[in-house]
CSV table of C-alpha atoms in Angstrom, one decimal:
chain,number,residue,atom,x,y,z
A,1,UNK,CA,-0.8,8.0,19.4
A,2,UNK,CA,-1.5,6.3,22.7
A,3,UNK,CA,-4.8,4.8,21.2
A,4,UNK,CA,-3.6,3.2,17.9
A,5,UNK,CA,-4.6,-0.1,17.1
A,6,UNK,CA,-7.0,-0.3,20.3
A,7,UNK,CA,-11.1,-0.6,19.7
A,8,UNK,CA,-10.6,-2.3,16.3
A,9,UNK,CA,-13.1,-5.4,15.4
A,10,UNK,CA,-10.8,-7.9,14.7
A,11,UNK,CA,-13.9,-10.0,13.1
A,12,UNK,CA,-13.7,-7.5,10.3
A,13,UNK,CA,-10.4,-8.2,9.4
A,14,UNK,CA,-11.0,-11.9,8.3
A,15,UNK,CA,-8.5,-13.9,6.8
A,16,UNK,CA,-5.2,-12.2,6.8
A,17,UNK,CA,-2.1,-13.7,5.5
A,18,UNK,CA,1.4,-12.0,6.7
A,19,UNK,CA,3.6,-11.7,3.9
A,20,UNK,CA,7.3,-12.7,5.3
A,21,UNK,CA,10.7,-14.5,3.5
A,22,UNK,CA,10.3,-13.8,-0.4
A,23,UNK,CA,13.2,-14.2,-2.5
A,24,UNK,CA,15.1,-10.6,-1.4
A,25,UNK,CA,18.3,-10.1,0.1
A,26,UNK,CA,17.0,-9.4,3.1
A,27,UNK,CA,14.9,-12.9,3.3
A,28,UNK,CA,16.0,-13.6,6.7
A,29,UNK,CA,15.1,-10.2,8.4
A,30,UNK,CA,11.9,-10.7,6.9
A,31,UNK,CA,11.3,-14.0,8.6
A,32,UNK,CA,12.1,-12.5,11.9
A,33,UNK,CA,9.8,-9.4,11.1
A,34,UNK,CA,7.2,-11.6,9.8
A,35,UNK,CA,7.1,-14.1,12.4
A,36,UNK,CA,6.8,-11.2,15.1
A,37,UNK,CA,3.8,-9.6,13.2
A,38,UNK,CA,2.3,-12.8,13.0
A,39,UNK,CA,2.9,-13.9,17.0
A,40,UNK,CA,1.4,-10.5,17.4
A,41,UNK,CA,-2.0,-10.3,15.8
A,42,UNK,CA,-2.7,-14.1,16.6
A,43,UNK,CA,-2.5,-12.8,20.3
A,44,UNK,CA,-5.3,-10.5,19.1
A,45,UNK,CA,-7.8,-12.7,18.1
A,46,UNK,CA,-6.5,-12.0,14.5
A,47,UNK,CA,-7.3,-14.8,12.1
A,48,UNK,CA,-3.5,-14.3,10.6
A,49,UNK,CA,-1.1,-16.9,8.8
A,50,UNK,CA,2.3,-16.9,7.7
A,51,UNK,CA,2.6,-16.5,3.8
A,52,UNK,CA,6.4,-16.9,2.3
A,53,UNK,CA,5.9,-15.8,-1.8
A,54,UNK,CA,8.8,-17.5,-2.6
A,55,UNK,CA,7.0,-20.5,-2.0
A,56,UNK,CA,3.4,-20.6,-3.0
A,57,UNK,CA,2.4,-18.2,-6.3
A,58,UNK,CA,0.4,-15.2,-4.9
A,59,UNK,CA,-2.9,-16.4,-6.6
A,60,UNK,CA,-2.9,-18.7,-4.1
A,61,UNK,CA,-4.1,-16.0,-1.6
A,62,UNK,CA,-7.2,-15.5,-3.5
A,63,UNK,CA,-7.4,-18.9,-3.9
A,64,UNK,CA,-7.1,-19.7,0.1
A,65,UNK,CA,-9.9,-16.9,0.8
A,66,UNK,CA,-7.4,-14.2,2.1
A,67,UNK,CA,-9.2,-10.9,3.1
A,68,UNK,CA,-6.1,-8.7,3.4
A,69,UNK,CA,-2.3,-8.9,4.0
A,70,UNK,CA,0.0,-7.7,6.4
A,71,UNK,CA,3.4,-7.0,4.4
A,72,UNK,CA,6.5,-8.3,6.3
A,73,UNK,CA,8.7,-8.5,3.3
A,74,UNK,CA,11.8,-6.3,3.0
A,75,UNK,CA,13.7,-5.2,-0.3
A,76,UNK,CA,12.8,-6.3,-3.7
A,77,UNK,CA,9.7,-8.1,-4.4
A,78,UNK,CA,8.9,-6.2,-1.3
A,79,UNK,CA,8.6,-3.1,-0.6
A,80,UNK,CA,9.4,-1.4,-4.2
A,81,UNK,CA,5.8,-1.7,-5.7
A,82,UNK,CA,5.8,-5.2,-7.3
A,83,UNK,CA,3.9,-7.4,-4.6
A,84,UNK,CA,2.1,-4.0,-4.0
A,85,UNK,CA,0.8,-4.3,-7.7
A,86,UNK,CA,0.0,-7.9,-7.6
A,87,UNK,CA,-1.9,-7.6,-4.7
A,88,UNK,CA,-3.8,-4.6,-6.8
A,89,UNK,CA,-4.5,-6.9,-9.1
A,90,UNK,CA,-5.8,-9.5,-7.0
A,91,UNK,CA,-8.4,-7.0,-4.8
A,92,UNK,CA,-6.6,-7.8,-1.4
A,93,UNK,CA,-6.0,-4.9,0.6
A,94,UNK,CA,-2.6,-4.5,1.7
A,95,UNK,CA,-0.4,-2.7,4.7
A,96,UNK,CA,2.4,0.5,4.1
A,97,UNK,CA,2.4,2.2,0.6
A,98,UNK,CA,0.8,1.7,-2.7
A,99,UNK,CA,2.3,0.9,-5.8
A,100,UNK,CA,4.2,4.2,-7.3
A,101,UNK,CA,5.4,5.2,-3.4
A,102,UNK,CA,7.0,1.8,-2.9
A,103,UNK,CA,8.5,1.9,-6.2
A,104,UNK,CA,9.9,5.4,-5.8
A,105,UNK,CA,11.2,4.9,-1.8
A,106,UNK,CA,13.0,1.9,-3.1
A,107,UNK,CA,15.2,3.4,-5.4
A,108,UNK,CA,17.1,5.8,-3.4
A,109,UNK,CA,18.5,8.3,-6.7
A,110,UNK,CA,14.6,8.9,-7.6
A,111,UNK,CA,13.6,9.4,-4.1
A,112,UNK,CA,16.7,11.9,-3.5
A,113,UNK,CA,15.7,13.8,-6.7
A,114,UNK,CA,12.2,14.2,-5.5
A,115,UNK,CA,12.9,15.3,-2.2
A,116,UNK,CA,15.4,17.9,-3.1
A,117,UNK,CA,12.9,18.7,-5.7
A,118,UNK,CA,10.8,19.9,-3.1
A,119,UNK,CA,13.4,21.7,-1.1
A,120,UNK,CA,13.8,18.6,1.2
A,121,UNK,CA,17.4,18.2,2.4
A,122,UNK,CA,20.0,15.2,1.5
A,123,UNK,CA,23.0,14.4,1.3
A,124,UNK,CA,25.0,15.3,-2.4
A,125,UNK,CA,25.4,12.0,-4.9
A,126,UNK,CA,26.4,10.9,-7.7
A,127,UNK,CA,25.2,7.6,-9.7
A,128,UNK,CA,28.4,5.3,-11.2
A,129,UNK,CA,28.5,2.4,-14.0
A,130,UNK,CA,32.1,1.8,-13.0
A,131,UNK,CA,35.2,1.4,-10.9
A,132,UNK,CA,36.6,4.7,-12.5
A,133,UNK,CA,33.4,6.8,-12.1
A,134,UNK,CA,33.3,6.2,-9.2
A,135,UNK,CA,36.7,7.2,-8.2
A,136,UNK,CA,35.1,10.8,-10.2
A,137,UNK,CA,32.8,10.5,-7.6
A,138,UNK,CA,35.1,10.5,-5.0
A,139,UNK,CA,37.1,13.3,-5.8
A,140,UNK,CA,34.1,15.2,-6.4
A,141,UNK,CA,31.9,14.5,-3.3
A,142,UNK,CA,35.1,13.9,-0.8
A,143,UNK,CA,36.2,11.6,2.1
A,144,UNK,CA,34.4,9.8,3.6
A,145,UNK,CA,32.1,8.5,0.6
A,146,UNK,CA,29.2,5.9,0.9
A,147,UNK,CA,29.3,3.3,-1.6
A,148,UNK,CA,25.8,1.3,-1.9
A,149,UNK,CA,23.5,-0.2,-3.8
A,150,UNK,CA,20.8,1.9,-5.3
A,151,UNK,CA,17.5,-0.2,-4.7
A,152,UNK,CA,18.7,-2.3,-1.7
A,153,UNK,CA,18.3,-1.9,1.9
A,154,UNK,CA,19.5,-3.0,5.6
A,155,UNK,CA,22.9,-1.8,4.5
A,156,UNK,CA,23.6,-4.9,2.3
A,157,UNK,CA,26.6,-4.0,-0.3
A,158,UNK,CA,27.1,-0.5,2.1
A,159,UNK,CA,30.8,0.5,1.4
A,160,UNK,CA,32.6,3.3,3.6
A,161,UNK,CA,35.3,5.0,1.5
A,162,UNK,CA,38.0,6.8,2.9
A,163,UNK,CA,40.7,6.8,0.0
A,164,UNK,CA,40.5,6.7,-3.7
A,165,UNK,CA,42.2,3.2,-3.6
A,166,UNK,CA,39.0,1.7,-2.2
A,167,UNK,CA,36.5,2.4,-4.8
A,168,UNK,CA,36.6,0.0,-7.0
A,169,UNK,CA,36.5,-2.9,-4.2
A,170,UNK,CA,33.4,-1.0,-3.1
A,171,UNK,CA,31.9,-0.3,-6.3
A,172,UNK,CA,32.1,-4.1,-7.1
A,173,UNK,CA,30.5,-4.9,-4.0
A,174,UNK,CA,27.7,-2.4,-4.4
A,175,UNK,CA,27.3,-3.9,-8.3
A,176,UNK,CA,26.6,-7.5,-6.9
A,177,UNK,CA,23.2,-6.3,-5.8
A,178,UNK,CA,22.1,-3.7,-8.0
A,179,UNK,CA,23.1,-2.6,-11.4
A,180,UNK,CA,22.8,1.3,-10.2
A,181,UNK,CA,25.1,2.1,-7.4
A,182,UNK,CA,25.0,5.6,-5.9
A,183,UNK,CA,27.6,7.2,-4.1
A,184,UNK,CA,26.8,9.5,-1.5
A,185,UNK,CA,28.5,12.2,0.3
A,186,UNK,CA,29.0,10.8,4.5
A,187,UNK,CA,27.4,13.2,6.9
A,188,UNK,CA,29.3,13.2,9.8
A,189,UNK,CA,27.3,13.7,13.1
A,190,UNK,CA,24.4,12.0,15.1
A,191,UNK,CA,22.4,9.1,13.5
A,192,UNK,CA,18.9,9.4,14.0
A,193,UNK,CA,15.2,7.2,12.5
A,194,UNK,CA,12.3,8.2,12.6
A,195,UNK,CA,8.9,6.3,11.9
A,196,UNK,CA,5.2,7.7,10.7
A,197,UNK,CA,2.3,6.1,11.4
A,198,UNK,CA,-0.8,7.3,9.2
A,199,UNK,CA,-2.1,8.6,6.1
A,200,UNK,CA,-2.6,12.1,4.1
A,201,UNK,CA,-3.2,14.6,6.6
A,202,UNK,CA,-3.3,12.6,9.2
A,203,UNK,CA,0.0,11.2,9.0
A,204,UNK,CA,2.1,11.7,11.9
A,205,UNK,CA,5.8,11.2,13.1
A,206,UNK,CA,6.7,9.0,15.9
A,207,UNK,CA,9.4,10.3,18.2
A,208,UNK,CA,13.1,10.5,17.0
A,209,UNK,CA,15.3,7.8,17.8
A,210,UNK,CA,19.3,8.2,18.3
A,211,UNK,CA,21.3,5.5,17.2
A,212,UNK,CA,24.9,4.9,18.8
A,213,UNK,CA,26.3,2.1,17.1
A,214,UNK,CA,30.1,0.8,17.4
A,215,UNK,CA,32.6,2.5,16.0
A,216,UNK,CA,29.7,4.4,14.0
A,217,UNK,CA,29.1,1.5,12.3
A,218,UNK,CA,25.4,0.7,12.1
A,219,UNK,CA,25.8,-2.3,9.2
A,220,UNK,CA,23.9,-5.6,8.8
A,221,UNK,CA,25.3,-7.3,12.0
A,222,UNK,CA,24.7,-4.4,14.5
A,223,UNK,CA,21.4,-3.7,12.9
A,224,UNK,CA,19.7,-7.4,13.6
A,225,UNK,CA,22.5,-9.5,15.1
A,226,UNK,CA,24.0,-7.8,18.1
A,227,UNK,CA,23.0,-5.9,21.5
A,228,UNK,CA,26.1,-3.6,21.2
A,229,UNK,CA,24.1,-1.0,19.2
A,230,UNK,CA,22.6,2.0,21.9
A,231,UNK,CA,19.1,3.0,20.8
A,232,UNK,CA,18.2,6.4,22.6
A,233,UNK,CA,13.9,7.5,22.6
A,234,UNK,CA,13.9,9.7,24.0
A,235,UNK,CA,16.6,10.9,21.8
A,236,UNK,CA,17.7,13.2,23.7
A,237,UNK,CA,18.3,15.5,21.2
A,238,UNK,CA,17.1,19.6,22.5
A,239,UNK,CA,13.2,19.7,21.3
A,240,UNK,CA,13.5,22.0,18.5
A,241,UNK,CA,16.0,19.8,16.5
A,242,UNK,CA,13.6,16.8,17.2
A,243,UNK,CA,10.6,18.4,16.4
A,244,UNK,CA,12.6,20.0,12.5
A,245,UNK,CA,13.3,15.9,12.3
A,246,UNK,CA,9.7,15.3,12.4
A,247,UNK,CA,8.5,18.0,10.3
A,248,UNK,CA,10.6,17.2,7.8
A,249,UNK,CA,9.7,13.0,7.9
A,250,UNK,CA,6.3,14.0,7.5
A,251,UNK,CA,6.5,15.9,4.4
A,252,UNK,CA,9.0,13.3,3.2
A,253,UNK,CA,6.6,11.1,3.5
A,254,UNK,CA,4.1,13.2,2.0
A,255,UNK,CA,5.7,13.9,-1.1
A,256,UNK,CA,6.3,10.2,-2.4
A,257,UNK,CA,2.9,9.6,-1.7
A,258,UNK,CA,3.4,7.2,1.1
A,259,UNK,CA,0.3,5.7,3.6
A,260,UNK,CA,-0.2,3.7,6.1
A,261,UNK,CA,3.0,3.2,7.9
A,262,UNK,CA,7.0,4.1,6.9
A,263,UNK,CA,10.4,4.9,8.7
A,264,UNK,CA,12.7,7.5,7.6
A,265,UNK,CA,17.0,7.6,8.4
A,266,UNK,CA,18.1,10.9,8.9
A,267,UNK,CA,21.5,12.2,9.7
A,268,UNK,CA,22.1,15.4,11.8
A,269,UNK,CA,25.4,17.2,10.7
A,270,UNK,CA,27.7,17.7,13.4
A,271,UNK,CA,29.0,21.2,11.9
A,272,UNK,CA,26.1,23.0,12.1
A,273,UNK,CA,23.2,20.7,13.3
A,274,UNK,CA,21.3,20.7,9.5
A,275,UNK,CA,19.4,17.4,9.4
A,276,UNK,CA,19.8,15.3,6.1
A,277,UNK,CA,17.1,12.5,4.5
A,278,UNK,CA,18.9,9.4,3.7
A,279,UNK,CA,16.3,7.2,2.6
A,280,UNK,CA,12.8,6.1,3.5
A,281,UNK,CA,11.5,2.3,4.1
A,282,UNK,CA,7.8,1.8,3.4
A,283,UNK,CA,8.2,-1.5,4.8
A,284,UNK,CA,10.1,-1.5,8.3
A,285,UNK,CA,11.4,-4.4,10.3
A,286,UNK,CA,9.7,-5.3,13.1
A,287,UNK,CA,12.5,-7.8,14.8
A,288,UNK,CA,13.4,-7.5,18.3
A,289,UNK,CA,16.0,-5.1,16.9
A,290,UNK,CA,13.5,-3.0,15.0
A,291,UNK,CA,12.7,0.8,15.7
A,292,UNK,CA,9.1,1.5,14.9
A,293,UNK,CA,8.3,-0.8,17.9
A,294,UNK,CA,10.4,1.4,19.8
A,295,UNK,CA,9.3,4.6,18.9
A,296,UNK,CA,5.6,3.7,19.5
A,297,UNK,CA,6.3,1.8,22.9
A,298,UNK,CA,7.5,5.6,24.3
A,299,UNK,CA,4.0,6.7,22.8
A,300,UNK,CA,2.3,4.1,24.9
A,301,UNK,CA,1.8,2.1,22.0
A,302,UNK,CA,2.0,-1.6,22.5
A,303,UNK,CA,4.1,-4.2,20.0
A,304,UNK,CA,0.8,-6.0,19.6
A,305,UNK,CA,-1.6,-2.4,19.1
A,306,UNK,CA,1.1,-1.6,16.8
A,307,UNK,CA,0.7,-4.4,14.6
A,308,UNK,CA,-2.9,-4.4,15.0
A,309,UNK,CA,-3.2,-1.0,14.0
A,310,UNK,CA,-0.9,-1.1,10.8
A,311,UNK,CA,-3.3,-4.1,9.5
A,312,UNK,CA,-6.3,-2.0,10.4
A,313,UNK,CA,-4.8,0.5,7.2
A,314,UNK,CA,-4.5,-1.8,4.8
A,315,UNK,CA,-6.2,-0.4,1.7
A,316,UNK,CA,-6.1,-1.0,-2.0
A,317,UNK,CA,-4.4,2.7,-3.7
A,318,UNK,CA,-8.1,4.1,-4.9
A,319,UNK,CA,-9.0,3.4,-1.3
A,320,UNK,CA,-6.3,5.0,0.3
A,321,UNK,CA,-7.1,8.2,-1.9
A,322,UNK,CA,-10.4,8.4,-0.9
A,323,UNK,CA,-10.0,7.9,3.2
């Protein structure tokens, strides 16, 4: 991985926009990522601008002679297939997964059904309407119980349940953001990501990253906002439960039909060491903060190369299928 995004002809690349802000939840994230991204390929020689969708229509990137886009946008309108299909529509190749894979990642229930599907492992569920079903959920999936919107991301509307009495605060907050909220059974044990860079075949995992955050508590604040969060890469896990991490990212990856560039959580179960797929973003941050940076700096891969190297994928789907 040492070598990705290096002998690249920038030239080729023309006009690219960086897709950053949009109208998601996680707007601001996406203005950090974006602006990064956007620092980074202009250090390249990249002809790249900034490009916030939530204000200027996308047709305006045919319009302004854009060659391809970089996708810095996080959540909806983001990474969960319906920029990806405008951008289909329009003939400008675009970074991270197509259409169906971004749609599919984003909504955690069908990505979970997929994956255990295919005998990948996660944690049990259940999907609630209401305060009361959700308590059902509880007392069927146990303590502690995560409470969380079904088709959002960075934690936003994340509820930890410990007692029965809590659910319907947490299903209310969950409903705020989505109208499916899916409770999950809590793994307890060591919190790990992992990114893949690549496509098909030649997709590849990134090393594992072990995340120590306060009190367990890796939310929205200790995610972006504060330097009290330990990130361990090496992991330090033993190799053979590092390298089970990877093989399993990669075929999660895989099986939604992802390309390009994704990151996946995974929990490792204290009891018996069993790792478990939480979710997968198809569109990772790329703050200071962020962990696909991370992971590729202890490949020798460079913030900049990284960037570089992601907008060297961009594709339109029939494309991808073909490379």
């Amino acid at each position: 991985m040492s070598t990705f995004g290096q002998n690249i002809d920038v030239k080729a690349l023309g006009k690219v926009a960086v897709l950053m802000g949009g109208r998601s939840s996680e707007r601001e994230v996406s203005l950090m990522s974006g602006s990064g991204v956007l620092a980074a390929l202009q250090s390249k020689g990249v002809n790249a601008h900034k490009f916030d969708p939530s204000e200027q229509g996308l047709d305006q990137l045919k319009v302004q002679g854009f060659d391809r886009c970089f996708i810095a946008l996080h959540g909806r309108y983001g990474e969960d297939g319906t920029v990806q299909g405008a951008l289909e529509l329009l003939n400008i190749p675009y970074t991270g997964p197509g259409v169906m894979a971004s749609s599919i990642a984003m909504d955690k229930v069908m990505t979970k059904r997929i994956w255990r599907f295919e005998g990948l492992p996660t944690p049990d569920w259940r999907m609630v309407a209401s305060a009361e079903e959700t308590v059902a959920a509880f007392e069927a999936l146990g303590a502690p119980m995560i409470v969380k919107p079904a088709r959002d991301g960075s934690s936003i509307g994340l509820t930890k349940v410990m007692n029965a009495e809590e659910c319907a605060k947490a299903y209310e907050l969950a409903a705020k953001y989505d109208a499916e909220v899916l409770c999950e059974e809590f793994i307890t044990g060591d919190e790990t990501t992992c990114p893949v860079l690549g496509t098909g075949a030649n997709a590849r995992a990134l090393p594992v990253i072990r995340i120590v955050a306060p009190e367990g508590n890796y939310d929205y604040q200790n995610k972006y906002f504060t330097d009290t969060t330990q990130y361990h890469c090496p992991s330090g896990l033993p190799a053979e439960e590092e390298a089970e991490i990877q093989r399993i990212v990669e075929k999660a990856f895989r099986t939604l039909g992802c390309r390009g560039w994704a990151r996946a959580d995974i929990m490792i179960r204290a009891s018996d060491r069993k790792p478990f797929l939480l979710e997968i973003n198809t569109s990772p941050g790329m703050t200071g903060h962020s962990l696909v940076p991370m992971a590729a700096r202890a490949t020798g891969v460079s913030y900049e190369n990284l960037c570089l190297g992601i907008l060297a994928s961009s594709a339109l789907d029939g494309e991808a299928e073909q490379s």
